[in-house]
Structures are given as C-alpha cells and as structure tokens.
PDB file of C-alpha atoms and ligand atoms in Angstrom:
ATOM      1  CA  MET A   1     131.569 -60.914 -33.981  1.00  0.00           C
ATOM      2  CA  ILE A   2     129.071 -59.385 -31.565  1.00  0.00           C
ATOM      3  CA  GLU A   3     125.351 -59.796 -32.294  1.00  0.00           C
ATOM      4  CA  SER A   4     123.776 -56.661 -33.795  1.00  0.00           C
ATOM      5  CA  LYS A   5     121.216 -54.794 -31.731  1.00  0.00           C
ATOM      6  CA  GLY A   6     119.198 -51.824 -32.954  1.00  0.00           C
ATOM      7  CA  TRP A   7     117.677 -48.959 -31.035  1.00  0.00           C
ATOM      8  CA  ASN A   8     114.475 -49.345 -29.072  1.00  0.00           C
ATOM      9  CA  TRP A   9     112.585 -46.507 -30.738  1.00  0.00           C
ATOM     10  CA  GLU A  10     109.337 -47.395 -28.962  1.00  0.00           C
ATOM     11  CA  ILE A  11     110.449 -45.441 -25.895  1.00  0.00           C
ATOM     12  CA  VAL A  12     111.489 -42.358 -27.886  1.00  0.00           C
ATOM     13  CA  LYS A  13     108.629 -39.869 -27.633  1.00  0.00           C
ATOM     14  CA  ASP A  14     107.845 -36.142 -27.180  1.00  0.00           C
ATOM     15  CA  GLU A  15     110.958 -33.948 -26.880  1.00  0.00           C
ATOM     16  CA  ARG A  16     113.362 -36.736 -27.852  1.00  0.00           C
ATOM     17  CA  GLU A  17     111.244 -37.644 -30.837  1.00  0.00           C
ATOM     18  CA  GLU A  18     111.287 -33.989 -31.928  1.00  0.00           C
ATOM     19  CA  PHE A  19     115.108 -33.979 -31.634  1.00  0.00           C
ATOM     20  CA  TRP A  20     115.407 -37.077 -33.848  1.00  0.00           C
ATOM     21  CA  LYS A  21     113.093 -35.582 -36.470  1.00  0.00           C
ATOM     22  CA  LYS A  22     115.225 -32.464 -37.094  1.00  0.00           C
ATOM     23  CA  PRO A  23     117.864 -33.013 -39.810  1.00  0.00           C
ATOM     24  CA  SER A  24     121.472 -32.747 -38.672  1.00  0.00           C
ATOM     25  CA  MET A  25     123.385 -29.589 -39.627  1.00  0.00           C
ATOM     26  CA  GLU A  26     125.699 -31.274 -42.102  1.00  0.00           C
ATOM     27  CA  SER A  27     122.789 -32.903 -43.951  1.00  0.00           C
ATOM     28  CA  TYR A  28     121.982 -29.511 -45.539  1.00  0.00           C
ATOM     29  CA  TYR A  29     125.559 -29.221 -46.792  1.00  0.00           C
ATOM     30  CA  LEU A  30     125.400 -32.771 -48.184  1.00  0.00           C
ATOM     31  CA  LEU A  31     122.078 -32.069 -49.845  1.00  0.00           C
ATOM     32  CA  ASN A  32     123.603 -29.098 -51.651  1.00  0.00           C
ATOM     33  CA  ARG A  33     126.807 -30.936 -52.485  1.00  0.00           C
ATOM     34  CA  TRP A  34     125.119 -34.063 -53.843  1.00  0.00           C
ATOM     35  CA  LYS A  35     122.486 -32.101 -55.780  1.00  0.00           C
ATOM     36  CA  SER A  36     125.203 -30.090 -57.497  1.00  0.00           C
ATOM     37  CA  GLN A  37     126.933 -33.372 -58.402  1.00  0.00           C
ATOM     38  CA  ASP A  38     123.654 -34.688 -59.946  1.00  0.00           C
ATOM     39  CA  LYS A  39     123.543 -37.576 -57.532  1.00  0.00           C
ATOM     40  CA  LYS A  40     120.135 -39.259 -57.379  1.00  0.00           C
ATOM     41  CA  SER A  41     120.074 -42.617 -55.545  1.00  0.00           C
ATOM     42  CA  PHE A  42     120.364 -42.036 -51.784  1.00  0.00           C
ATOM     43  CA  LEU A  43     120.638 -44.652 -49.041  1.00  0.00           C
ATOM     44  CA  ASP A  44     119.686 -43.581 -45.512  1.00  0.00           C
ATOM     45  CA  LEU A  45     121.590 -46.330 -43.723  1.00  0.00           C
ATOM     46  CA  GLY A  46     120.201 -46.747 -40.206  1.00  0.00           C
ATOM     47  CA  CYS A  47     117.443 -44.248 -40.976  1.00  0.00           C
ATOM     48  CA  GLY A  48     115.988 -44.043 -37.444  1.00  0.00           C
ATOM     49  CA  LEU A  49     112.830 -41.921 -37.530  1.00  0.00           C
ATOM     50  CA  GLY A  50     113.632 -40.799 -41.089  1.00  0.00           C
ATOM     51  CA  ARG A  51     114.743 -37.178 -40.677  1.00  0.00           C
ATOM     52  CA  HIS A  52     117.278 -37.441 -43.530  1.00  0.00           C
ATOM     53  CA  SER A  53     115.086 -39.659 -45.741  1.00  0.00           C
ATOM     54  CA  VAL A  54     112.360 -37.007 -45.662  1.00  0.00           C
ATOM     55  CA  LEU A  55     114.822 -34.144 -46.291  1.00  0.00           C
ATOM     56  CA  PHE A  56     116.402 -35.856 -49.315  1.00  0.00           C
ATOM     57  CA  GLY A  57     113.025 -37.147 -50.587  1.00  0.00           C
ATOM     58  CA  LYS A  58     111.566 -33.628 -50.543  1.00  0.00           C
ATOM     59  CA  ASN A  59     114.530 -32.534 -52.643  1.00  0.00           C
ATOM     60  CA  GLY A  60     114.063 -35.032 -55.451  1.00  0.00           C
ATOM     61  CA  PHE A  61     116.381 -37.894 -54.471  1.00  0.00           C
ATOM     62  CA  ASP A  62     115.365 -41.560 -54.901  1.00  0.00           C
ATOM     63  CA  VAL A  63     115.460 -42.646 -51.280  1.00  0.00           C
ATOM     64  CA  SER A  64     116.085 -46.113 -49.820  1.00  0.00           C
ATOM     65  CA  CYS A  65     115.518 -46.440 -46.077  1.00  0.00           C
ATOM     66  CA  PHE A  66     117.272 -49.201 -44.146  1.00  0.00           C
ATOM     67  CA  ASP A  67     117.234 -50.022 -40.439  1.00  0.00           C
ATOM     68  CA  ILE A  68     117.419 -53.064 -38.195  1.00  0.00           C
ATOM     69  CA  SER A  69     114.435 -51.712 -36.229  1.00  0.00           C
ATOM     70  CA  GLN A  70     110.992 -52.460 -37.692  1.00  0.00           C
ATOM     71  CA  ASP A  71     109.609 -49.619 -35.583  1.00  0.00           C
ATOM     72  CA  ALA A  72     112.076 -47.164 -37.133  1.00  0.00           C
ATOM     73  CA  ILE A  73     111.032 -48.234 -40.631  1.00  0.00           C
ATOM     74  CA  ASN A  74     107.301 -48.048 -39.773  1.00  0.00           C
ATOM     75  CA  ARG A  75     107.648 -44.566 -38.323  1.00  0.00           C
ATOM     76  CA  THR A  76     109.754 -43.313 -41.260  1.00  0.00           C
ATOM     77  CA  LYS A  77     107.168 -44.691 -43.722  1.00  0.00           C
ATOM     78  CA  GLN A  78     104.259 -43.131 -41.846  1.00  0.00           C
ATOM     79  CA  TRP A  79     105.951 -39.717 -41.749  1.00  0.00           C
ATOM     80  CA  ALA A  80     107.065 -39.845 -45.399  1.00  0.00           C
ATOM     81  CA  GLU A  81     103.637 -40.877 -46.671  1.00  0.00           C
ATOM     82  CA  SER A  82     102.008 -38.054 -44.706  1.00  0.00           C
ATOM     83  CA  GLU A  83     104.218 -35.780 -46.863  1.00  0.00           C
ATOM     84  CA  ASN A  84     103.305 -37.707 -50.064  1.00  0.00           C
ATOM     85  CA  LEU A  85     106.801 -39.170 -50.320  1.00  0.00           C
ATOM     86  CA  TYR A  86     107.229 -42.800 -51.423  1.00  0.00           C
ATOM     87  CA  PHE A  87     110.504 -44.589 -50.676  1.00  0.00           C
ATOM     88  CA  ASP A  88     112.000 -48.070 -50.755  1.00  0.00           C
ATOM     89  CA  TYR A  89     112.037 -49.664 -47.271  1.00  0.00           C
ATOM     90  CA  LYS A  90     114.064 -52.575 -45.954  1.00  0.00           C
ATOM     91  CA  VAL A  91     114.530 -53.974 -42.454  1.00  0.00           C
ATOM     92  CA  GLY A  92     117.882 -55.716 -42.025  1.00  0.00           C
ATOM     93  CA  ASP A  93     121.372 -55.774 -40.588  1.00  0.00           C
ATOM     94  CA  MET A  94     124.033 -53.490 -42.094  1.00  0.00           C
ATOM     95  CA  LEU A  95     126.492 -56.409 -41.887  1.00  0.00           C
ATOM     96  CA  GLU A  96     124.770 -57.744 -45.038  1.00  0.00           C
ATOM     97  CA  LEU A  97     123.239 -54.997 -47.166  1.00  0.00           C
ATOM     98  CA  PRO A  98     120.455 -56.376 -49.410  1.00  0.00           C
ATOM     99  CA  TYR A  99     121.221 -54.100 -52.366  1.00  0.00           C
ATOM    100  CA  ASN A 100     122.849 -54.515 -55.772  1.00  0.00           C
ATOM    101  CA  ASN A 101     126.523 -53.875 -56.357  1.00  0.00           C
ATOM    102  CA  GLU A 102     127.151 -50.196 -57.106  1.00  0.00           C
ATOM    103  CA  GLN A 103     123.503 -49.206 -56.537  1.00  0.00           C
ATOM    104  CA  PHE A 104     123.952 -45.888 -54.727  1.00  0.00           C
ATOM    105  CA  ASP A 105     125.293 -42.460 -55.635  1.00  0.00           C
ATOM    106  CA  CYS A 106     125.316 -41.318 -52.024  1.00  0.00           C
ATOM    107  CA  ILE A 107     124.906 -42.758 -48.541  1.00  0.00           C
ATOM    108  CA  LEU A 108     124.361 -41.087 -45.195  1.00  0.00           C
ATOM    109  CA  CYS A 109     124.923 -43.095 -42.030  1.00  0.00           C
ATOM    110  CA  ARG A 110     124.929 -40.735 -39.112  1.00  0.00           C
ATOM    111  CA  ASN A 111     125.586 -42.315 -35.735  1.00  0.00           C
ATOM    112  CA  VAL A 112     124.892 -45.779 -37.111  1.00  0.00           C
ATOM    113  CA  ILE A 113     127.911 -47.817 -38.145  1.00  0.00           C
ATOM    114  CA  SER A 114     129.531 -47.562 -34.710  1.00  0.00           C
ATOM    115  CA  HIS A 115     126.869 -49.980 -33.442  1.00  0.00           C
ATOM    116  CA  THR A 116     129.090 -53.046 -33.790  1.00  0.00           C
ATOM    117  CA  ASP A 117     132.548 -54.330 -32.787  1.00  0.00           C
ATOM    118  CA  THR A 118     135.883 -54.186 -34.647  1.00  0.00           C
ATOM    119  CA  GLU A 119     135.221 -57.258 -36.797  1.00  0.00           C
ATOM    120  CA  GLY A 120     131.715 -55.981 -37.613  1.00  0.00           C
ATOM    121  CA  MET A 121     133.105 -52.565 -38.538  1.00  0.00           C
ATOM    122  CA  LYS A 122     135.490 -54.100 -41.096  1.00  0.00           C
ATOM    123  CA  GLN A 123     132.577 -56.034 -42.613  1.00  0.00           C
ATOM    124  CA  ILE A 124     130.376 -52.910 -42.816  1.00  0.00           C
ATOM    125  CA  VAL A 125     133.130 -51.001 -44.624  1.00  0.00           C
ATOM    126  CA  LYS A 126     133.212 -53.824 -47.230  1.00  0.00           C
ATOM    127  CA  GLN A 127     129.422 -53.608 -47.569  1.00  0.00           C
ATOM    128  CA  LEU A 128     129.629 -49.846 -48.182  1.00  0.00           C
ATOM    129  CA  ASP A 129     132.233 -50.460 -50.859  1.00  0.00           C
ATOM    130  CA  LYS A 130     129.955 -53.055 -52.483  1.00  0.00           C
ATOM    131  CA  VAL A 131     126.815 -50.884 -52.751  1.00  0.00           C
ATOM    132  CA  MET A 132     128.482 -47.544 -53.669  1.00  0.00           C
ATOM    133  CA  LYS A 133     128.925 -46.502 -57.285  1.00  0.00           C
ATOM    134  CA  HIS A 134     132.392 -45.501 -58.468  1.00  0.00           C
ATOM    135  CA  GLY A 135     132.587 -41.778 -57.733  1.00  0.00           C
ATOM    136  CA  GLY A 136     129.814 -42.231 -55.161  1.00  0.00           C
ATOM    137  CA  GLU A 137     130.144 -40.658 -51.717  1.00  0.00           C
ATOM    138  CA  CYS A 138     129.297 -41.675 -48.192  1.00  0.00           C
ATOM    139  CA  TYR A 139     129.120 -39.469 -45.099  1.00  0.00           C
ATOM    140  CA  LEU A 140     129.393 -41.322 -41.809  1.00  0.00           C
ATOM    141  CA  THR A 141     130.101 -40.668 -38.171  1.00  0.00           C
ATOM    142  CA  LEU A 142     132.127 -42.800 -35.774  1.00  0.00           C
ATOM    143  CA  GLY A 143     132.366 -42.542 -32.010  1.00  0.00           C
ATOM    144  CA  SER A 144     135.769 -41.209 -30.941  1.00  0.00           C
ATOM    145  CA  LYS A 145     137.978 -42.761 -28.278  1.00  0.00           C
ATOM    146  CA  ASP A 146     138.086 -39.292 -26.677  1.00  0.00           C
ATOM    147  CA  THR A 147     134.426 -39.544 -25.758  1.00  0.00           C
ATOM    148  CA  TRP A 148     133.091 -40.271 -22.268  1.00  0.00           C
ATOM    149  CA  GLY A 149     131.458 -43.553 -23.335  1.00  0.00           C
ATOM    150  CA  PHE A 150     134.772 -45.182 -24.249  1.00  0.00           C
ATOM    151  CA  LYS A 151     136.336 -43.961 -21.005  1.00  0.00           C
ATOM    152  CA  HIS A 152     133.461 -45.471 -18.999  1.00  0.00           C
ATOM    153  CA  GLU A 153     135.411 -48.341 -17.445  1.00  0.00           C
ATOM    154  CA  ASP A 154     132.327 -49.895 -15.789  1.00  0.00           C
ATOM    155  CA  TRP A 155     130.835 -50.670 -19.187  1.00  0.00           C
ATOM    156  CA  PRO A 156     131.881 -54.072 -20.599  1.00  0.00           C
ATOM    157  CA  LEU A 157     134.773 -53.981 -23.070  1.00  0.00           C
ATOM    158  CA  VAL A 158     133.943 -56.243 -26.021  1.00  0.00           C
ATOM    159  CA  ASP A 159     137.296 -55.779 -27.792  1.00  0.00           C
ATOM    160  CA  GLU A 160     140.016 -53.119 -27.707  1.00  0.00           C
ATOM    161  CA  ASN A 161     137.769 -50.603 -29.540  1.00  0.00           C
ATOM    162  CA  THR A 162     134.271 -51.563 -28.397  1.00  0.00           C
ATOM    163  CA  ARG A 163     132.112 -51.178 -25.299  1.00  0.00           C
ATOM    164  CA  LEU A 164     128.505 -52.134 -24.511  1.00  0.00           C
ATOM    165  CA  ARG A 165     126.505 -49.097 -23.473  1.00  0.00           C
ATOM    166  CA  MET A 166     124.801 -49.819 -20.151  1.00  0.00           C
ATOM    167  CA  GLU A 167     122.792 -46.615 -19.740  1.00  0.00           C
ATOM    168  CA  GLU A 168     119.004 -47.136 -19.466  1.00  0.00           C
ATOM    169  CA  GLY A 169     117.285 -45.869 -22.625  1.00  0.00           C
ATOM    170  CA  PRO A 170     116.973 -46.668 -26.329  1.00  0.00           C
ATOM    171  CA  GLU A 171     120.647 -47.702 -26.636  1.00  0.00           C
ATOM    172  CA  TYR A 172     120.716 -50.082 -23.653  1.00  0.00           C
ATOM    173  CA  LYS A 173     123.255 -52.876 -24.341  1.00  0.00           C
ATOM    174  CA  VAL A 174     123.866 -51.652 -27.912  1.00  0.00           C
ATOM    175  CA  PRO A 175     127.553 -52.155 -28.834  1.00  0.00           C
ATOM    176  CA  HIS A 176     129.598 -49.011 -29.559  1.00  0.00           C
ATOM    177  CA  PHE A 177     132.824 -49.070 -31.574  1.00  0.00           C
ATOM    178  CA  TYR A 178     135.222 -46.144 -30.955  1.00  0.00           C
ATOM    179  CA  ALA A 179     138.003 -44.973 -33.266  1.00  0.00           C
ATOM    180  CA  ASP A 180     141.027 -42.705 -33.235  1.00  0.00           C
ATOM    181  CA  TYR A 181     142.324 -40.848 -36.273  1.00  0.00           C
ATOM    182  CA  ASN A 182     144.763 -43.595 -37.286  1.00  0.00           C
ATOM    183  CA  LEU A 183     142.003 -46.187 -37.128  1.00  0.00           C
ATOM    184  CA  VAL A 184     139.750 -43.988 -39.288  1.00  0.00           C
ATOM    185  CA  LYS A 185     142.507 -43.742 -41.919  1.00  0.00           C
ATOM    186  CA  GLU A 186     143.132 -47.500 -41.770  1.00  0.00           C
ATOM    187  CA  LEU A 187     139.442 -48.454 -42.026  1.00  0.00           C
ATOM    188  CA  PHE A 188     138.848 -46.311 -45.110  1.00  0.00           C
ATOM    189  CA  SER A 189     142.211 -46.806 -46.814  1.00  0.00           C
ATOM    190  CA  ASN A 190     140.513 -48.239 -49.948  1.00  0.00           C
ATOM    191  CA  PHE A 191     138.518 -45.013 -50.421  1.00  0.00           C
ATOM    192  CA  ASN A 192     139.439 -41.417 -51.161  1.00  0.00           C
ATOM    193  CA  ILE A 193     139.031 -39.680 -47.828  1.00  0.00           C
ATOM    194  CA  ILE A 194     137.650 -36.251 -48.719  1.00  0.00           C
ATOM    195  CA  ASN A 195     137.292 -34.902 -45.192  1.00  0.00           C
ATOM    196  CA  VAL A 196     137.653 -36.002 -41.566  1.00  0.00           C
ATOM    197  CA  HIS A 197     136.876 -33.790 -38.623  1.00  0.00           C
ATOM    198  CA  GLN A 198     136.071 -34.361 -34.991  1.00  0.00           C
ATOM    199  CA  GLU A 199     132.924 -32.787 -33.537  1.00  0.00           C
ATOM    200  CA  ILE A 200     132.259 -32.138 -29.860  1.00  0.00           C
ATOM    201  CA  GLU A 201     128.647 -32.024 -28.663  1.00  0.00           C
ATOM    202  CA  TYR A 202     127.742 -30.817 -25.174  1.00  0.00           C
ATOM    203  CA  PHE A 203     124.796 -32.332 -23.329  1.00  0.00           C
ATOM    204  CA  ALA A 204     123.550 -30.846 -20.077  1.00  0.00           C
ATOM    205  CA  LYS A 205     121.738 -33.287 -17.801  1.00  0.00           C
ATOM    206  CA  GLU A 206     120.964 -32.849 -14.106  1.00  0.00           C
ATOM    207  CA  ASN A 207     123.478 -29.980 -13.755  1.00  0.00           C
ATOM    208  CA  LYS A 208     126.216 -32.094 -15.314  1.00  0.00           C
ATOM    209  CA  VAL A 209     127.694 -31.369 -18.740  1.00  0.00           C
ATOM    210  CA  THR A 210     128.820 -34.326 -20.833  1.00  0.00           C
ATOM    211  CA  GLU A 211     131.079 -34.006 -23.868  1.00  0.00           C
ATOM    212  CA  SER A 212     130.485 -36.387 -26.736  1.00  0.00           C
ATOM    213  CA  TYR A 213     133.149 -36.667 -29.477  1.00  0.00           C
ATOM    214  CA  HIS A 214     132.507 -38.068 -32.951  1.00  0.00           C
ATOM    215  CA  TYR A 215     134.564 -38.304 -36.125  1.00  0.00           C
ATOM    216  CA  HIS A 216     132.691 -37.104 -39.192  1.00  0.00           C
ATOM    217  CA  VAL A 217     134.051 -38.708 -42.344  1.00  0.00           C
ATOM    218  CA  LEU A 218     133.291 -38.064 -46.015  1.00  0.00           C
ATOM    219  CA  ILE A 219     134.605 -40.765 -48.350  1.00  0.00           C
ATOM    220  CA  GLN A 220     134.435 -41.373 -52.070  1.00  0.00           C
ATOM    221  CA  LYS A 221     134.704 -44.687 -53.883  1.00  0.00           C
ATOM    222  CA  ALA A 222     137.531 -44.281 -56.415  1.00  0.00           C
TER     223      ALA A 222
HETATM  224  C1  LIG B   1     121.513 -43.039 -33.380  1.00  0.00           C
HETATM  225  S1  LIG B   1     120.288 -43.720 -34.397  1.00  0.00           S
HETATM  226  C2  LIG B   1     120.541 -42.648 -35.821  1.00  0.00           C
HETATM  227  C3  LIG B   1     119.376 -42.608 -36.750  1.00  0.00           C
HETATM  228  C4  LIG B   1     119.546 -41.728 -38.006  1.00  0.00           C
HETATM  229  N1  LIG B   1     120.737 -42.060 -38.750  1.00  0.00           N
HETATM  230  C5  LIG B   1     119.546 -40.265 -37.656  1.00  0.00           C
HETATM  231  O1  LIG B   1     120.589 -39.612 -37.802  1.00  0.00           O
HETATM  232  O2  LIG B   1     118.514 -39.778 -37.232  1.00  0.00           O
HETATM  233  C6  LIG B   1     121.029 -45.268 -34.931  1.00  0.00           C
HETATM  234  C7  LIG B   1     120.157 -46.124 -35.861  1.00  0.00           C
HETATM  235  O3  LIG B   1     120.934 -47.229 -36.353  1.00  0.00           O
HETATM  236  C8  LIG B   1     120.130 -48.401 -36.334  1.00  0.00           C
HETATM  237  N2  LIG B   1     121.013 -49.592 -36.284  1.00  0.00           N
HETATM  238  C9  LIG B   1     121.781 -50.004 -35.244  1.00  0.00           C
HETATM  239  N3  LIG B   1     122.417 -51.150 -35.568  1.00  0.00           N
HETATM  240  C10 LIG B   1     122.041 -51.465 -36.832  1.00  0.00           C
HETATM  241  C11 LIG B   1     122.362 -52.541 -37.720  1.00  0.00           C
HETATM  242  N4  LIG B   1     123.185 -53.530 -37.355  1.00  0.00           N
HETATM  243  N5  LIG B   1     121.820 -52.552 -38.963  1.00  0.00           N
HETATM  244  C12 LIG B   1     120.961 -51.550 -39.350  1.00  0.00           C
HETATM  245  N6  LIG B   1     120.613 -50.508 -38.540  1.00  0.00           N
HETATM  246  C13 LIG B   1     121.146 -50.463 -37.306  1.00  0.00           C
HETATM  247  C14 LIG B   1     119.293 -48.214 -35.071  1.00  0.00           C
HETATM  248  O4  LIG B   1     118.155 -49.049 -35.020  1.00  0.00           O
HETATM  249  C15 LIG B   1     118.955 -46.734 -35.142  1.00  0.00           C
HETATM  250  O5  LIG B   1     117.771 -46.507 -35.856  1.00  0.00           O
END
C-alpha cells in the first residue's frame, strides 16, 4: 500500500484560502437532511481548513475534526475558537480511524478518501463501516477516471486506478485514486447506496479550461 501524504496547507493563502473556507454547495443540503433526521455526531474526515466543521458546529452538531495535516487541524481549531465553537480534534491517517465502533451519525469526506491507492481505498471503506452507526450516513467524493488527472500519462501510475499528482502546489506527490461507476458500486456494496452522481467542475487557468470530474456518493450503513 502506498504511504499516505496529506496536503501542504502552509502554502495555501489569500484567494485559495478563501476558496477553501467557503462550504461546498452540497454541504447545505446535507446539513438540512441530517438535521431533519436528528443526527448529532458529525465527523469531518480530512477537514482541511475546517469549512464544514464550522458550518455543522454553528448548527448544533457535535463535531470531530480529523486530518493527517497538523497545520490543517491547527487552522481549523483557530477558526472555530474565534467563533466560540469547541470541537474534538485528532491528527492521524484515515487508514486507521482512532474512534469507537459506531460512533458517528454522519460523516463528510469531500475530496479526501481518493488520496490513497486501491488497497488503501478498500481499507478506508472498512474504517468508515467501523465508525458509522447503523442508519448513519456518509457523503464522500471520489475522483473519476474521466478526469484529466487520470488521463495524465506523464504522472506515475501506482496501480491500475491510482496516479501520483506531479503538479507543483499543495497536492504535490499526493496519491490520487480514480473510480468508474462499476468500481463505486463494488467499493460500497456493503452499504445502501442512496445516491451517486458525477459532477464536472471547470477551472480556467492561463486561458486554458480544465474539466475535473468527481463522483459524489451518499451511503448509509444498513
Ligand atoms: C482537498 S482537501 C479537502 C479538505 C476538506 N474536506 C474540504 O472539503 O475543505 C483534502 C484533505 O485530506 C487530508 N488528507 C489526505 N490524506 C489523508 C489521510 N491519509 N488521512 C487523513 N487526512 C488526509 C489532507 O491533508 C487535506 O486536508
């Protein structure tokens, strides 16, 4: 299995920092959904700068923040405490989640669990199963094989589904696992799959538009 490597958040400042502090669109839907289901314990798995921890904390959830990057955890804590929000914080690797069995009602891991290889991905799915309550839900995103990163043949292939990202920046040499629809169904076959859709994001950089494809998956532990 490939060694885990987190983001280098130290170089994320100004405009990029602002981007990573705005909650994603679907997080508002999940907030509504999970509130109406009386869910309370929320794990922000791979919390980054804490945009979803703060959103859910402000709305009454008991928030646990987890990331492999100490800097990510420090910055989440600093932001949350400036808003008088007090969470549980842990630095660690998602391959071994340091939580009790069936601890969480709901988990959000947006653009996180793809940061491994195929063997790692199977282990993370088992870890999710371990820490979710029965009836608990998890929303996650996975890089799609349709995306430019997987088609980037100059980037080292780690296994049939995984490449190392070689672009300078916070994700330099971070492994990326890419799925297709059949692989999504196979990976989460022990769960109820409530919804899967593929999202396309467009990024314009130096007069060039890049398309980035991700699967968004909502699962429930039976
Ligand atoms: C793209 S960022 C997303 C952050 C956050 N989920 C958000 O939506 O703002 C990916 C995060 O996953 C973390 N990460 C990567 N590999 C990890 C691992 N093996 N265990 C825990 N966190 C990891 C990175 O450090 C980074 O903070």
